[in-house]
């Protein structure tokens, strides 16, 4: 019975669901439009970006949208897109994309704190900033825990399989919270910069509202691809066999698991 | 083989996962705190609620938090909480909670449009309002489609089982978008009402930030309970048997399904 399952799942690994590539392409189109539109908003209406000037602030939204929205979203999709590569390669790519996202987000954080310091503005008073710090800390912790369980060798198989669903849930939740925090930041920027002009349907306001909807749509598209049960990455025959070996080797360490 | 599965799943229906009640209780504590805190915010800092006055606006946030956050969230949890009731009873409760949520949200919508009209304020210019209208329309459409597939008799079994995963995904997404829209509205209210005082850590600002975090936590708690694979409602033996009958009866209408 178990060998039948193995060969069935091994065979399934070679195929990609027919609709998946279209959904992934759509999500990438959304993500790239999102980044381009953030750049366009900052370039057309906010004077562009320059580190050593008042325009330093503008590095913040761009870095956050690239790092904590686009790259973080793509890191979550790695297991759906690279279905037939070795598990280890996919894992390393997943971890690396998250590192890039984290570094770019850190630059975005430095930009806003540095800007506030130079201007003498208060830090961390707004809901956007509270959510932002929460997201950044959770993201960093999730990366560290994920690295030590899944990439660093030595974590027993039973521990990995118990932690995996938590890792996936918290990964998706942190991503959604990042999108929500970006929406709050966008709203904050609009109300600070436009004031009463916002209600007069100024072009900047309409552009930024569309950007907000795109942010929400990108979040929704990533979540859809991630959660569709029949699009999950199939286990490969050799991984299953390896897992069995691992399980046999490490069975002793958790008598009560499953 | 199939009768073995039936009896196993029928047996599982009688038990409730040990940790589930604690998580549900925690989510309800969060939800009730959320509603109470919204009331406290409006009562302490915004003058309370009265329909025929300037305080009419305040009915908007309270209705939306009760309807589109708390009740909508609880409607999603119905299938996890009422595990051993008849499927039909649970379904009707799920549909009814969504109707209550929709009606309360409608009152909240009327409140803000009526207030804007009396004050001569512009409608639907902000990202919050765009997201809000999107949520309300999607929620109404989801309810109608859900009703006609699952409660109205006559939808063939094959169609129901193909639509079910979409219904669940869009239900969760609309709920999360509702939470995000509430956060945007809260932020808008804070920036309009507090202005520069927000950055001075005024008590109202801190209270509202905590309210925002609670909104996000409630969203996260509902999502966690909803997505945990081993907490899904088990099929009951008699339902399975009924489904089989249905399937046999309606098999002709979709030759290519499954």
XYZ file of C-alpha atoms in Angstrom:
516
model
C 0.000 0.000 0.000
C 2.688 2.502 0.976
C 4.802 1.724 -2.094
C 1.756 2.341 -4.304
C 1.324 5.798 -2.754
C 5.016 6.565 -3.230
C 5.034 5.767 -6.912
C 1.759 7.631 -7.462
C 3.095 10.746 -5.794
C 6.433 10.417 -7.517
C 4.635 10.322 -10.847
C 2.506 13.362 -9.979
C 5.661 15.403 -9.305
C 6.443 15.590 -13.010
C 3.225 17.415 -13.946
C 2.192 21.041 -13.390
C -1.518 21.941 -12.983
C -2.722 23.486 -16.261
C -4.012 26.788 -14.815
C -1.152 27.401 -12.337
C 1.277 29.139 -14.771
C -1.423 31.653 -15.778
C -2.205 32.510 -12.178
C 1.504 32.868 -11.376
C 2.016 35.071 -14.455
C -0.954 37.207 -13.375
C 0.451 37.558 -9.851
C 3.829 38.639 -11.273
C 2.156 41.163 -13.563
C 0.309 42.550 -10.537
C 3.501 42.611 -8.452
C 5.590 44.373 -11.094
C 2.793 46.885 -11.797
C 2.686 47.515 -8.066
C 6.416 48.292 -7.878
C 6.309 50.418 -11.069
C 3.278 52.331 -9.830
C 4.909 53.010 -6.443
C 7.921 54.377 -8.365
C 5.634 56.443 -10.614
C 3.749 57.875 -7.611
C 7.000 58.860 -5.856
C 8.554 60.188 -9.087
C 5.564 62.128 -10.419
C 4.049 63.509 -7.221
C 6.613 63.187 -4.425
C 9.748 64.557 -6.144
C 11.605 61.253 -6.585
C 14.138 59.592 -4.295
C 17.510 60.793 -2.990
C 19.172 59.560 0.191
C 20.936 62.750 1.360
C 17.954 65.098 1.188
C 14.314 65.560 2.174
C 13.558 62.928 -0.463
C 15.153 60.283 1.770
C 11.685 59.505 3.145
C 10.574 58.322 -0.307
C 13.031 55.417 -0.141
C 10.799 54.019 2.622
C 7.625 53.185 0.635
C 9.600 51.936 -2.375
C 11.836 49.619 -0.314
C 8.865 48.296 1.654
C 6.782 47.554 -1.435
C 9.728 45.822 -3.163
C 10.908 43.938 -0.056
C 7.990 43.189 2.212
C 5.300 42.934 -0.456
C 6.686 41.847 -3.838
C 9.735 39.785 -2.808
C 8.076 38.350 0.281
C 5.063 37.321 -1.833
C 7.309 35.725 -4.447
C 9.265 33.856 -1.777
C 5.989 32.241 -0.694
C 5.260 31.159 -4.278
C 8.639 29.431 -4.792
C 7.266 26.023 -3.748
C 4.369 26.322 -6.224
C 6.525 27.513 -9.143
C 9.558 25.219 -8.794
C 7.618 22.011 -8.468
C 10.097 19.626 -10.025
C 13.447 20.961 -8.777
C 15.194 19.263 -5.881
C 13.554 20.223 -2.588
C 16.858 21.582 -1.239
C 17.313 23.997 -4.210
C 13.765 25.319 -3.755
C 14.324 25.713 -0.014
C 17.542 27.699 -0.533
C 15.790 29.971 -3.069
C 12.896 30.478 -0.625
C 15.339 31.402 2.154
C 17.413 33.679 -0.112
C 14.407 35.627 -1.421
C 13.374 36.235 2.178
C 16.909 37.471 2.988
C 16.787 39.929 0.073
C 13.348 41.079 1.214
C 14.612 41.513 4.787
C 17.697 43.531 3.725
C 15.670 45.813 1.424
C 13.101 46.315 4.199
C 15.932 47.195 6.594
C 17.124 49.918 4.169
C 13.522 51.179 4.069
C 13.386 51.237 7.875
C 16.711 53.100 8.156
C 15.418 55.638 5.598
C 12.359 56.577 7.651
C 14.072 56.607 11.066
C 16.973 58.677 9.664
C 14.527 61.081 8.012
C 12.541 61.470 11.243
C 15.755 62.085 13.220
C 16.952 64.792 10.815
C 13.529 66.477 10.816
C 12.994 66.095 14.570
C 9.751 64.142 14.024
C 8.424 61.716 16.633
C 8.929 58.004 15.991
C 6.561 55.079 16.404
C 3.389 56.895 17.394
C 1.121 55.742 14.555
C -0.786 52.512 13.939
C 1.215 52.114 10.710
C 4.499 52.224 12.617
C 3.263 49.823 15.319
C 2.104 47.329 12.695
C 5.332 47.869 10.750
C 7.609 47.101 13.696
C 5.463 44.069 14.557
C 5.739 42.802 10.958
C 9.499 43.339 10.817
C 10.163 41.575 14.132
C 7.834 38.665 13.281
C 9.402 38.369 9.817
C 12.919 38.240 11.261
C 11.941 35.680 13.935
C 10.094 33.562 11.344
C 13.203 33.594 9.141
C 15.496 32.587 12.019
C 13.205 29.784 13.200
C 12.584 28.621 9.619
C 16.337 28.581 8.930
C 17.158 26.577 12.038
C 14.402 24.029 11.433
C 14.580 23.558 7.682
C 17.969 24.687 6.322
C 20.369 24.179 9.192
C 21.052 20.458 9.262
C 20.159 18.418 12.291
C 16.527 19.209 13.096
C 14.795 15.851 13.479
C 12.193 14.903 10.873
C 9.379 14.688 13.429
C 10.058 18.253 14.633
C 10.153 19.528 11.037
C 6.824 18.003 10.145
C 5.182 19.319 13.296
C 6.556 22.849 12.708
C 5.847 22.974 8.927
C 2.103 23.885 9.130
C 2.876 26.618 11.702
C 5.640 27.990 9.460
C 3.240 28.137 6.503
C 0.421 29.743 8.512
C 2.647 32.380 10.100
C 4.410 33.028 6.776
C 1.100 33.766 5.053
C -0.140 35.831 8.021
C 3.045 37.956 8.171
C 2.743 38.535 4.416
C -0.903 39.667 4.759
C 0.007 41.889 7.705
C 2.768 43.413 5.519
C 0.199 44.224 2.824
C -2.136 45.710 5.462
C 0.713 47.806 6.905
C 1.583 49.077 3.413
C -2.064 50.136 2.947
C -1.967 52.009 6.270
C 1.279 53.740 5.253
C -0.134 54.732 1.873
C -3.247 56.154 3.535
C -1.069 58.066 6.026
C 1.053 59.557 3.223
C -2.080 60.592 1.303
C -3.712 62.315 4.272
C -0.459 64.070 5.276
C 0.364 65.241 1.755
C -3.003 65.897 0.161
C -5.128 66.979 3.126
C -8.394 68.486 1.884
C -7.350 68.044 -1.759
C -7.813 64.262 -1.311
C -11.611 64.683 -1.318
C -11.440 66.704 -4.572
C -10.330 63.582 -6.479
C -6.819 64.937 -7.181
C -4.927 62.718 -9.675
C -2.406 61.763 -6.960
C -5.215 60.565 -4.703
C -6.825 58.479 -7.436
C -3.439 56.982 -8.451
C -2.674 56.104 -4.841
C -6.130 54.557 -4.333
C -5.566 52.364 -7.393
C -2.138 51.471 -5.959
C -3.890 50.485 -2.727
C -6.344 48.220 -4.562
C -3.431 46.661 -6.483
C -1.671 45.956 -3.165
C -4.794 44.168 -1.901
C -5.176 42.258 -5.202
C -1.531 41.105 -5.133
C -2.074 39.864 -1.572
C -5.214 38.036 -2.692
C -3.531 36.492 -5.762
C -0.565 35.170 -3.743
C -2.928 33.792 -1.104
C -5.032 32.047 -3.755
C -2.052 30.329 -5.401
C -0.666 29.402 -1.986
C -3.834 27.906 -0.546
C -5.252 25.964 -3.517
C -5.060 22.396 -2.283
C -4.493 20.803 -5.701
C -1.607 23.192 -6.482
C 0.498 22.177 -3.483
C 3.967 20.884 -4.330
C 3.811 17.107 -4.580
C 6.343 15.108 -2.557
C 8.956 13.561 -4.798
C 9.626 9.848 -4.643
C 13.255 10.250 -3.506
C 12.254 12.808 -0.835
C 9.614 10.449 0.485
C 12.139 7.649 0.648
C 14.621 9.982 2.382
C 11.927 11.133 4.793
C 11.180 7.520 5.616
C 14.871 6.944 6.357
C 14.960 10.100 8.482
C 11.820 9.046 10.286
C 13.242 5.648 11.044
C 16.501 7.219 12.240
C 14.865 9.854 14.427
C 11.784 8.001 15.518
C 13.130 7.609 19.014
C 13.225 11.355 19.743
C 9.466 11.898 19.866
C 7.499 8.879 20.973
C 4.211 10.789 21.240
C 4.269 12.606 17.883
C 1.396 12.347 15.382
C -12.452 0.195 1.439
C -15.010 2.970 1.161
C -17.100 1.602 4.048
C -13.978 1.576 6.250
C -13.406 5.259 5.484
C -17.046 6.062 6.234
C -17.058 4.444 9.623
C -13.707 6.039 10.539
C -14.924 9.506 9.620
C -18.278 8.920 11.285
C -16.432 8.015 14.466
C -14.185 11.074 14.251
C -17.263 13.341 14.067
C -18.055 12.707 17.716
C -14.766 14.119 19.029
C -13.555 17.703 19.282
C -9.801 18.481 19.064
C -8.537 19.205 22.579
C -7.096 22.668 21.906
C -9.898 23.966 19.660
C -12.253 25.227 22.426
C -9.432 27.309 23.959
C -8.592 28.921 20.630
C -12.280 29.625 19.945
C -12.693 31.101 23.447
C -9.612 33.277 22.869
C -10.991 34.490 19.525
C -14.329 35.377 21.162
C -12.534 37.228 23.953
C -10.606 39.185 21.308
C -13.785 39.867 19.320
C -15.797 41.069 22.306
C -12.896 43.222 23.537
C -12.744 44.694 20.043
C -16.423 45.655 20.056
C -16.230 46.990 23.627
C -13.110 48.996 22.835
C -14.678 50.513 19.709
C -17.632 51.542 21.902
C -15.273 52.927 24.550
C -13.311 54.899 21.932
C -16.493 56.420 20.471
C -18.004 57.065 23.918
C -14.923 58.485 25.641
C -13.335 60.490 22.843
C -15.920 60.957 20.064
C -18.993 62.031 22.041
C -20.993 58.796 21.755
C -23.593 57.809 19.168
C -26.899 59.440 18.177
C -28.612 59.029 14.807
C -30.200 62.486 14.402
C -27.106 64.593 15.067
C -23.442 65.090 14.196
C -22.840 61.910 16.170
C -24.536 59.901 13.400
C -21.101 59.291 11.873
C -20.072 57.324 14.973
C -22.651 54.641 14.162
C -20.470 53.786 11.142
C -17.358 52.398 12.875
C -19.400 50.589 15.545
C -21.728 48.892 13.010
C -18.825 47.921 10.789
C -16.784 46.406 13.624
C -19.809 44.469 14.927
C -21.077 43.387 11.490
C -18.178 43.039 9.075
C -15.513 42.071 11.619
C -16.983 40.310 14.677
C -20.125 38.659 13.222
C -18.509 37.892 9.867
C -15.580 36.276 11.677
C -17.904 34.240 13.890
C -19.943 33.109 10.879
C -16.720 31.631 9.440
C -16.077 29.743 12.686
C -19.527 28.092 12.810
C -18.328 24.938 11.025
C -15.434 24.543 13.479
C -17.533 25.154 16.616
C -20.683 23.146 15.766
C -18.905 19.989 14.713
C -21.484 17.445 15.720
C -24.761 19.179 14.828
C -26.581 18.261 11.632
C -24.883 19.862 8.631
C -28.112 21.656 7.643
C -28.447 23.351 11.084
C -24.848 24.560 10.909
C -25.370 25.832 7.363
C -28.476 27.800 8.330
C -26.633 29.333 11.310
C -23.705 30.257 9.015
C -26.094 31.901 6.533
C -28.067 33.709 9.264
C -24.980 35.154 10.970
C -23.890 36.509 7.580
C -27.378 38.066 7.094
C -27.132 39.777 10.498
C -23.646 40.999 9.607
C -24.863 42.298 6.239
C -27.853 44.159 7.746
C -25.736 45.754 10.501
C -23.129 46.748 7.890
C -25.907 48.288 5.772
C -26.970 50.442 8.749
C -23.322 51.466 9.104
C -23.165 52.384 5.414
C -26.402 54.425 5.581
C -25.005 56.248 8.633
C -21.890 57.467 6.828
C -23.578 58.360 3.523
C -26.379 60.192 5.367
C -23.837 62.051 7.512
C -21.810 63.052 4.429
C -24.979 64.253 2.661
C -26.085 66.407 5.624
C -22.589 67.879 5.984
C -22.052 68.310 2.229
C -18.897 66.149 2.316
C -17.665 64.318 -0.787
C -18.347 60.584 -0.998
C -16.128 57.708 -2.068
C -12.860 59.549 -2.647
C -10.658 57.691 -0.161
C -8.919 54.319 -0.301
C -10.944 53.301 2.774
C -14.218 53.984 0.942
C -13.086 52.197 -2.228
C -12.058 49.125 -0.232
C -15.267 49.379 1.798
C -17.564 49.395 -1.244
C -15.549 46.537 -2.760
C -15.906 44.503 0.462
C -19.637 45.184 0.739
C -20.378 44.236 -2.894
C -18.189 41.105 -2.729
C -19.787 40.112 0.590
C -23.299 40.472 -0.826
C -22.431 38.543 -4.023
C -20.712 35.814 -1.977
C -23.820 35.498 0.191
C -26.152 35.260 -2.822
C -23.986 32.697 -4.607
C -23.448 30.740 -1.384
C -27.188 30.713 -0.699
C -28.117 29.518 -4.178
C -25.489 26.763 -4.182
C -25.693 25.469 -0.633
C -29.034 26.424 0.980
C -31.455 26.694 -1.913
C -32.318 23.099 -2.806
C -31.506 21.752 -6.206
C -27.834 22.560 -6.844
C -26.270 19.279 -7.972
C -23.732 17.655 -5.657
C -20.927 17.870 -8.228
C -21.404 21.639 -8.610
C -21.459 22.091 -4.817
C -18.223 20.221 -4.319
C -16.502 22.146 -7.107
C -17.676 25.525 -5.723
C -16.989 24.745 -2.026
C -13.212 25.503 -2.045
C -13.820 28.795 -3.924
C -16.533 29.753 -1.411
C -14.136 29.108 1.479
C -11.226 31.003 -0.127
C -13.335 34.035 -1.064
C -15.066 33.996 2.319
C -11.733 34.170 4.151
C -10.394 36.803 1.712
C -13.455 39.048 2.069
C -13.146 38.751 5.865
C -9.462 39.744 5.752
C -10.248 42.635 3.399
C -12.931 43.740 5.882
C -10.345 43.798 8.669
C -7.932 45.749 6.421
C -10.668 48.248 5.511
C -11.501 48.723 9.199
C -7.816 49.475 9.872
C -7.803 52.057 7.059
C -10.954 53.671 8.445
C -9.536 53.800 11.962
C -6.358 55.417 10.635
C -8.419 57.947 8.670
C -10.472 58.852 11.747
C -7.306 59.288 13.828
C -5.582 61.553 11.317
C -8.742 63.646 10.754
C -9.532 64.031 14.458
C -6.138 64.147 16.146
C -3.942 65.787 13.513
C -0.621 66.818 15.048
C -1.716 65.607 18.486
C -1.419 61.995 17.192
C 2.383 62.242 17.269
C 2.290 63.476 20.877
C 1.023 60.051 22.039
C -2.425 61.389 23.061
C -4.414 58.751 24.997
C -6.985 58.555 22.157
C -4.221 57.761 19.659
C -2.724 55.042 21.850
C -6.177 53.515 22.523
C -6.979 53.504 18.807
C -3.578 51.962 17.951
C -4.270 49.166 20.439
C -7.730 48.774 18.859
C -6.010 48.463 15.458
C -3.675 45.741 16.746
C -6.673 43.912 18.277
C -8.445 44.044 14.889
C -5.396 42.460 13.247
C -5.127 39.842 16.036
C -8.818 38.898 15.729
C -8.320 38.473 11.967
C -5.278 36.291 12.630
C -7.043 34.181 15.286
C -10.064 33.470 13.048
C -7.745 32.628 10.138
C -5.745 30.237 12.317
C -8.815 28.326 13.551
C -10.213 28.253 10.023
C -7.104 26.977 8.267
C -5.819 24.342 10.711
C -6.189 21.160 8.700
C -6.854 18.870 11.684
C -9.600 21.169 12.993
C -11.751 20.958 9.872
C -15.301 19.669 10.435
C -15.331 15.937 9.807
C -17.963 14.568 7.414
C -20.628 12.660 9.307
C -21.501 9.115 8.364
C -25.090 9.931 7.364
C -23.974 12.971 5.295
C -21.454 10.869 3.462
C -24.109 8.291 2.703
C -26.493 11.064 1.579
C -23.770 12.619 -0.568
C -23.190 9.266 -2.201
C -26.907 9.035 -2.993
C -26.865 12.564 -4.347
C -23.803 11.812 -6.385
C -25.408 8.738 -7.871
C -28.587 10.671 -8.617
C -26.853 13.669 -10.178
C -23.855 11.979 -11.723
C -25.331 12.410 -15.201
C -25.224 16.211 -15.094
C -21.460 16.602 -15.152
C -19.702 13.798 -16.919
C -16.251 15.395 -16.676
C -16.268 16.331 -12.974
C -13.623 15.076 -10.496
